[in-house]
Coordinates of C-alpha atoms and ligand atoms in Angstrom, one line a residue:
M284 CA -0.3 0.1 -0.3
N285 CA 1.0 3.4 -1.1
D286 CA 1.7 6.5 1.5
A287 CA -2.2 7.4 0.0
A288 CA -4.1 5.5 1.4
F289 CA -2.9 6.2 4.7
R290 CA -4.4 9.6 4.5
I291 CA -7.7 9.5 6.0
P292 CA -10.0 11.9 4.4
V293 CA -11.7 14.6 7.1
T294 CA -13.6 16.9 7.3
P295 CA -12.6 20.6 7.2
R296 CA -12.4 21.4 11.4
P297 CA -11.6 24.3 13.3
I298 CA -8.6 25.9 13.9
D299 CA -8.4 23.7 17.1
L300 CA -5.9 25.5 19.4
R301 CA -7.2 23.2 23.0
S302 CA -4.9 21.0 23.0
D303 CA -1.5 19.4 21.9
T304 CA -3.8 16.1 22.9
V305 CA -5.8 17.2 19.7
T306 CA -3.5 15.5 16.5
R307 CA -4.4 13.3 14.4
P308 CA -2.1 10.3 14.2
T309 CA 0.5 11.3 11.1
P310 CA -0.1 9.2 7.7
A311 CA 3.4 7.9 8.3
M312 CA 2.1 6.5 12.0
R313 CA -1.2 4.7 10.6
R314 CA 1.6 2.8 7.9
A315 CA 3.0 2.1 10.7
M316 CA -0.2 1.8 13.0
A317 CA -1.5 -1.0 10.1
E318 CA 1.8 -3.1 9.8
A319 CA 2.2 -4.0 13.3
E320 CA 4.0 -6.8 14.7
V321 CA 1.9 -8.0 17.6
G322 CA 1.0 -10.2 20.5
D323 CA -0.2 -10.5 23.9
D324 CA 1.3 -7.9 25.9
V325 CA 0.3 -8.7 29.6
Y326 CA 2.4 -12.0 28.7
G327 CA 5.2 -9.2 27.5
E328 CA 4.0 -10.8 24.0
D329 CA 4.1 -8.6 22.0
P330 CA 7.3 -7.0 19.6
T331 CA 6.1 -3.8 19.4
V332 CA 5.2 -2.6 22.5
N333 CA 8.1 -4.2 24.0
R334 CA 10.3 -2.1 21.4
L335 CA 9.0 0.5 22.1
E336 CA 9.6 0.6 25.9
A337 CA 13.5 -0.2 24.8
R338 CA 13.0 2.6 23.0
A339 CA 12.2 4.7 25.6
A340 CA 13.8 4.0 27.9
A341 CA 17.1 4.4 26.2
I342 CA 15.6 8.3 25.4
I343 CA 15.0 9.2 28.5
G344 CA 17.1 7.5 30.4
K345 CA 16.2 4.8 33.0
E346 CA 16.6 1.6 33.0
A347 CA 13.0 0.2 32.0
A348 CA 10.0 2.1 30.4
V349 CA 6.0 0.6 31.0
F350 CA 2.9 1.8 28.5
V351 CA 0.1 2.6 29.8
P352 CA -2.6 4.1 28.3
S353 CA -2.6 7.7 29.4
G354 CA -0.2 10.5 31.9
T355 CA -2.6 10.6 34.9
M356 CA -2.8 7.0 35.0
G357 CA 1.6 7.0 34.5
N358 CA 1.0 9.8 37.3
T359 CA -0.6 7.6 39.6
I360 CA 1.1 4.7 39.4
A361 CA 4.0 6.6 40.3
I362 CA 3.3 8.1 42.9
K363 CA 1.7 4.8 44.2
L364 CA 5.4 3.5 44.1
L365 CA 6.9 6.6 45.8
T366 CA 4.8 6.4 48.9
K367 CA 3.4 4.7 51.2
H368 CA -0.1 5.2 52.5
G369 CA -0.7 7.9 54.5
E370 CA 2.4 9.6 53.4
E371 CA 2.5 13.4 52.8
V372 CA 3.2 14.0 49.1
I373 CA 4.8 17.8 47.9
C374 CA 3.5 19.6 45.0
D375 CA 2.9 23.2 43.5
S376 CA -0.4 23.8 43.6
R377 CA -1.6 24.2 40.0
A378 CA -0.4 20.6 39.2
H379 CA -2.4 18.9 37.0
L380 CA -1.5 15.8 39.2
F381 CA -3.4 18.0 42.3
D382 CA -5.7 19.8 40.0
W383 CA -6.9 17.4 36.3
E384 CA -6.3 13.5 37.7
L385 CA -9.5 14.4 40.6
A386 CA -7.4 13.5 43.2
M387 CA -6.3 10.1 41.1
S388 CA -3.1 9.6 42.6
A389 CA -5.2 10.4 46.6
W390 CA -8.0 7.8 45.7
F391 CA -5.1 5.1 44.7
S392 CA -2.6 5.8 46.9
G393 CA -3.5 6.4 49.8
C394 CA -1.4 9.5 50.3
Q395 CA -1.8 13.9 50.8
F396 CA -1.0 16.3 48.8
R397 CA 1.3 19.1 50.5
A398 CA 0.6 22.1 47.8
A399 CA 2.9 24.8 47.4
N400 CA 2.6 28.2 44.9
T401 CA 4.2 29.5 43.2
E402 CA 4.1 32.1 40.3
D403 CA 5.3 30.3 37.6
G404 CA 5.0 26.0 38.9
I405 CA 8.8 26.3 39.7
L406 CA 9.0 24.4 42.7
T407 CA 12.7 25.3 44.4
W408 CA 14.0 23.7 46.6
D409 CA 13.8 26.1 49.5
A410 CA 9.8 26.3 49.4
I411 CA 10.0 22.9 49.2
E412 CA 12.5 22.8 51.6
K413 CA 9.8 24.0 54.6
L414 CA 7.4 22.3 54.0
L415 CA 8.8 18.2 54.3
R416 CA 8.3 16.4 56.8
P417 CA 10.4 13.6 57.9
G418 CA 7.6 11.9 60.3
S419 CA 7.0 12.5 63.9
A420 CA 4.2 11.1 66.3
F421 CA 2.3 13.7 65.4
A422 CA 2.5 14.3 61.7
T423 CA 3.4 11.9 58.4
R424 CA 5.9 11.4 56.4
T425 CA 6.6 12.9 53.2
G426 CA 7.0 10.3 51.1
A427 CA 7.8 11.9 47.6
I428 CA 8.0 15.4 45.8
E429 CA 6.5 15.4 42.6
L430 CA 7.2 18.2 40.1
E431 CA 5.7 19.1 36.4
N432 CA 8.1 19.5 33.8
T433 CA 7.4 22.1 31.9
F434 CA 5.1 23.3 33.8
N435 CA 0.9 24.1 32.0
M436 CA -0.6 26.0 34.1
S437 CA 1.7 28.2 33.9
G438 CA 2.1 28.1 29.9
G439 CA 4.3 25.8 29.4
R440 CA 7.1 27.0 31.5
V441 CA 11.1 25.2 31.9
Y442 CA 12.7 24.1 35.1
P443 CA 16.0 26.0 35.2
Q444 CA 17.8 22.9 35.0
A445 CA 20.1 23.2 38.4
V446 CA 17.0 23.8 40.1
L447 CA 15.5 20.4 38.9
D448 CA 18.8 19.0 39.6
E449 CA 19.3 20.2 43.5
V450 CA 16.1 19.6 44.4
C451 CA 16.7 16.6 43.3
D452 CA 19.7 15.9 45.4
R453 CA 18.7 17.9 47.9
A454 CA 15.3 15.2 48.3
H455 CA 17.3 11.2 48.2
E456 CA 19.2 13.7 51.1
R457 CA 16.4 13.7 53.4
G458 CA 15.9 10.4 51.7
V459 CA 12.8 11.7 50.2
N460 CA 11.7 10.4 46.7
V461 CA 11.6 12.3 43.5
H462 CA 9.1 11.9 40.5
L463 CA 8.6 14.3 36.7
D464 CA 5.5 15.2 35.5
G465 CA 7.2 15.4 32.2
A466 CA 4.1 15.2 29.6
R467 CA 6.1 17.5 28.0
I468 CA 10.0 16.9 28.6
F469 CA 10.0 16.5 25.0
N470 CA 9.4 20.4 24.4
A471 CA 10.9 21.5 27.2
A472 CA 14.1 19.9 25.7
E473 CA 13.6 21.9 22.7
A474 CA 13.4 25.3 24.4
T475 CA 16.8 24.2 26.5
G476 CA 18.9 22.3 23.8
Q477 CA 19.3 19.9 27.1
S478 CA 18.5 16.0 26.2
V479 CA 15.1 14.7 28.0
A480 CA 17.5 12.1 29.2
R481 CA 19.8 14.9 31.3
I482 CA 16.5 16.8 32.0
A483 CA 15.1 14.3 33.7
Q484 CA 19.0 12.4 35.3
K485 CA 18.0 12.3 38.8
A486 CA 14.4 12.0 39.2
D487 CA 13.4 8.2 39.8
T488 CA 10.5 8.3 38.2
V489 CA 9.6 10.0 34.9
M490 CA 6.2 10.3 33.4
F491 CA 5.8 11.1 29.6
C492 CA 3.2 11.6 26.9
L493 CA 3.4 10.6 24.2
S494 CA 0.0 11.4 22.6
K495 CA 0.3 15.6 23.0
A496 CA 3.1 17.1 21.1
L497 CA 4.5 14.5 19.9
G498 CA 1.3 14.1 18.4
A499 CA 0.9 9.8 18.6
P500 CA -3.0 9.1 19.1
V501 CA -2.7 7.6 22.9
G502 CA -0.2 6.3 25.2
S503 CA 2.9 7.5 27.8
I504 CA 5.2 5.8 29.1
L505 CA 6.6 5.8 33.2
A506 CA 9.8 5.0 33.4
G507 CA 12.7 4.5 35.1
P508 CA 14.5 1.5 38.0
Q509 CA 13.6 -1.6 36.5
A510 CA 12.7 -3.6 40.6
L511 CA 10.0 -0.2 40.2
I512 CA 8.5 -0.3 37.0
D513 CA 8.4 -4.5 37.4
E514 CA 6.1 -3.9 40.1
A515 CA 4.1 -0.7 38.4
R516 CA 3.1 -3.3 35.2
M517 CA 1.0 -4.9 38.8
L518 CA -0.1 -1.2 38.9
R519 CA -0.7 -0.4 35.9
K520 CA -3.0 -4.1 35.4
R521 CA -5.5 -3.6 38.9
L522 CA -5.8 0.2 37.1
G523 CA -6.6 -2.4 33.8
G524 CA -4.8 -0.2 32.3
A525 CA -3.1 -4.2 30.4
M526 CA -4.1 -3.6 27.2
R527 CA -3.5 -7.0 24.8
Q528 CA -2.8 -6.8 21.1
V529 CA -1.7 -2.9 21.5
G530 CA 1.0 -3.0 19.8
V531 CA -1.5 -1.6 16.8
L532 CA -0.9 1.7 19.3
A533 CA 3.3 1.5 20.3
A534 CA 3.5 1.6 16.3
A535 CA 2.1 4.6 16.1
G536 CA 3.9 6.2 19.6
L537 CA 7.1 4.6 17.4
V538 CA 7.2 6.9 14.9
A539 CA 5.9 9.9 17.0
L540 CA 8.9 9.1 19.7
E541 CA 11.5 9.1 17.1
E542 CA 10.1 11.9 14.1
S543 CA 7.1 14.2 16.1
P544 CA 10.4 15.9 18.6
K545 CA 11.8 17.2 15.0
G546 CA 8.6 18.9 14.8
L547 CA 8.3 21.4 18.1
A548 CA 11.0 23.8 17.6
A549 CA 8.1 25.4 14.2
D550 CA 5.2 24.9 17.6
H551 CA 7.5 26.6 19.3
A552 CA 7.6 30.2 16.8
N553 CA 4.3 29.7 16.4
A554 CA 3.4 30.1 19.9
R555 CA 5.7 32.8 20.2
L556 CA 4.3 34.3 16.8
L557 CA 0.4 33.4 18.3
A558 CA 1.5 35.2 21.9
E559 CA 3.3 38.6 20.0
K560 CA 0.2 39.5 17.6
L561 CA -1.7 38.6 21.6
A562 CA 0.0 41.3 23.5
T563 CA -0.3 43.9 21.0
I564 CA -4.7 43.7 21.3
E565 CA -5.8 46.1 23.4
G566 CA -6.2 44.8 27.6
V567 CA -5.0 41.8 26.4
R568 CA -2.4 40.3 28.7
V569 CA -0.3 37.7 27.8
S570 CA 2.2 35.1 30.2
P571 CA 5.8 34.4 28.7
V572 CA 6.2 31.3 26.0
E573 CA 8.8 29.3 26.4
T574 CA 7.2 26.2 24.5
N575 CA 3.6 25.4 23.9
I576 CA 1.4 26.5 25.6
V577 CA -0.2 30.7 25.2
I578 CA -1.9 31.9 29.1
F579 CA -4.3 34.9 28.7
H580 CA -5.7 37.1 30.4
L581 CA -7.8 39.0 28.9
P582 CA -9.8 42.7 29.3
A583 CA -11.4 42.9 32.6
G584 CA -14.1 42.9 33.1
V585 CA -14.2 40.5 29.6
S586 CA -15.5 36.8 30.1
P587 CA -13.4 34.0 29.3
R588 CA -16.3 31.3 28.3
E589 CA -18.3 34.3 25.8
T590 CA -14.8 34.9 24.5
S591 CA -14.2 31.5 24.4
D592 CA -17.6 31.3 22.2
A593 CA -17.6 33.6 19.6
L594 CA -14.6 32.2 18.9
R595 CA -15.9 29.2 18.1
A596 CA -18.1 30.6 16.0
R597 CA -15.4 32.1 13.9
G598 CA -13.9 28.6 13.8
I599 CA -11.5 28.7 16.8
L600 CA -11.3 26.3 19.6
V601 CA -9.7 27.7 22.8
N602 CA -10.1 26.6 25.9
P603 CA -11.1 29.2 28.7
V604 CA -9.3 27.6 32.0
N605 CA -11.4 29.3 34.6
N606 CA -13.2 32.8 34.8
A607 CA -9.3 34.4 34.8
F608 CA -7.6 33.2 31.8
L609 CA -7.8 31.2 28.1
R610 CA -5.0 28.4 27.3
A611 CA -4.3 28.2 23.4
L612 CA -1.8 25.5 22.6
T613 CA -0.3 25.2 19.5
H614 CA 1.3 21.5 18.1
Y615 CA 1.9 20.2 14.0
D616 CA -2.4 20.0 13.2
V617 CA -2.3 24.2 13.8
S618 CA 0.0 25.9 11.1
R619 CA 1.5 29.4 11.5
D620 CA -0.9 30.9 9.3
Q621 CA -3.8 29.5 11.2
C622 CA -2.2 30.7 14.6
L623 CA -2.1 34.2 12.3
A624 CA -6.0 33.7 12.7
A625 CA -6.8 32.6 15.3
A626 CA -5.5 36.0 16.9
A627 CA -6.5 38.3 14.4
A628 CA -10.3 36.5 15.2
L629 CA -9.7 37.7 19.1
D630 CA -8.8 41.0 17.7
E631 CA -12.4 41.3 15.9
V632 CA -14.3 39.3 19.3
L633 CA -13.3 42.4 21.9
Q634 CA -13.1 44.9 19.2
G635 CA -17.5 43.7 19.2
V636 CA -16.8 44.1 23.3
R637 CA -15.6 47.8 23.0
V638 CA -19.0 49.1 20.2
Ligands
TLP895 N1 -3.2 17.6 30.2 C1 -4.5 18.2 29.6 C2 -5.9 18.6 30.4 O1 -5.8 17.5 30.8 C3 -5.9 19.9 30.9 C4 -4.3 19.1 28.6 O2 -5.0 19.5 28.2 O3 -3.2 20.5 28.9 N2 0.2 15.6 32.8 C5 0.3 17.3 32.6 C6 1.2 18.2 32.7 C7 -0.4 17.5 31.5 O4 -1.1 18.5 30.8 C8 -1.4 16.1 31.0 C9 -3.0 16.2 31.1 C10 -1.5 15.2 32.1 C11 -0.4 14.7 33.0 C12 -2.5 14.0 31.6 O5 -2.0 12.9 30.7 P1 -3.6 12.3 30.1 O6 -4.8 13.2 29.0 O7 -3.3 11.6 28.8 O8 -3.9 11.4 30.9

């Protein structure tokens, strides 16, 4: 079959900036999926999954890796692995794991979260140290620290490597584990020029998503020491996340791992362009853009929900995060021109509001 067979016709879509999760698989992914060699992965017999896990472990620089259906499941398993029931986990108060995963980690691990407020999602050792608890007759012990890189809700901010390294080193001196939610770690690597392995080097476990900026249709990776990943397989099964001939998905993940990082520079340039244009609109305030996420505030009194609805009517999808701001993400299914069109549409909508 030639490439054209894998170019699935789709009805024209709006300019979708709601997330980088909305991408559709590339022709190369669809071809790999159709041709994937498969087996029963619960028996460890799916050769494509085995290849993906080995390749992912090598790229992220950990001993072993396991393919999980979602980032949420990867984070959930990591917290369970790194903590004992009843311990605390320190994270940022806007961390995905704390704010957007329906308290799943607390539910599954029996942990309580001690969340710190930061300006930009970057947790420093100074902030963490104040919240650490060694465990006593009166206060439960801190079992793990969770860091998110890039940090979603501050606009894809990248951890300075020295801050990340220091948190891991100091935490380990205190016998505390560190989990890195690296859903978009490849964006951090693109922004800093560091390898993903160097970024994740000192974290005990790292989760990254194939299905966000890398564009695979499904799946995330949880990586860490072999013994922990062996246990992670058991926890994945318990959560109902062990799949059978899942090489059809892993095949897309392999293409995403090898090919998609090459496109991230363009996504970041588009995000910067979008931010630049939005910032020229009267009353719009844009957070600093380091990767592919643009967070912007509207002029005082203008509703993010109503603005989102007005943009939708013009074929532009952008989600309000709350009553304060909206979030737009660039990815390989949006072009430079579509970013310009989105900014122009917002300008038009806000002019209507001002009249
Ligand atoms: N993030 C999604 C939404 O859930 C908000 C998005 O559109 O950005 N960690 C981080 C940092 C994430 O941004 C996400 C998803 C996850 C974990 C969870 O991944 P999934 O959706 O695969 O469970």
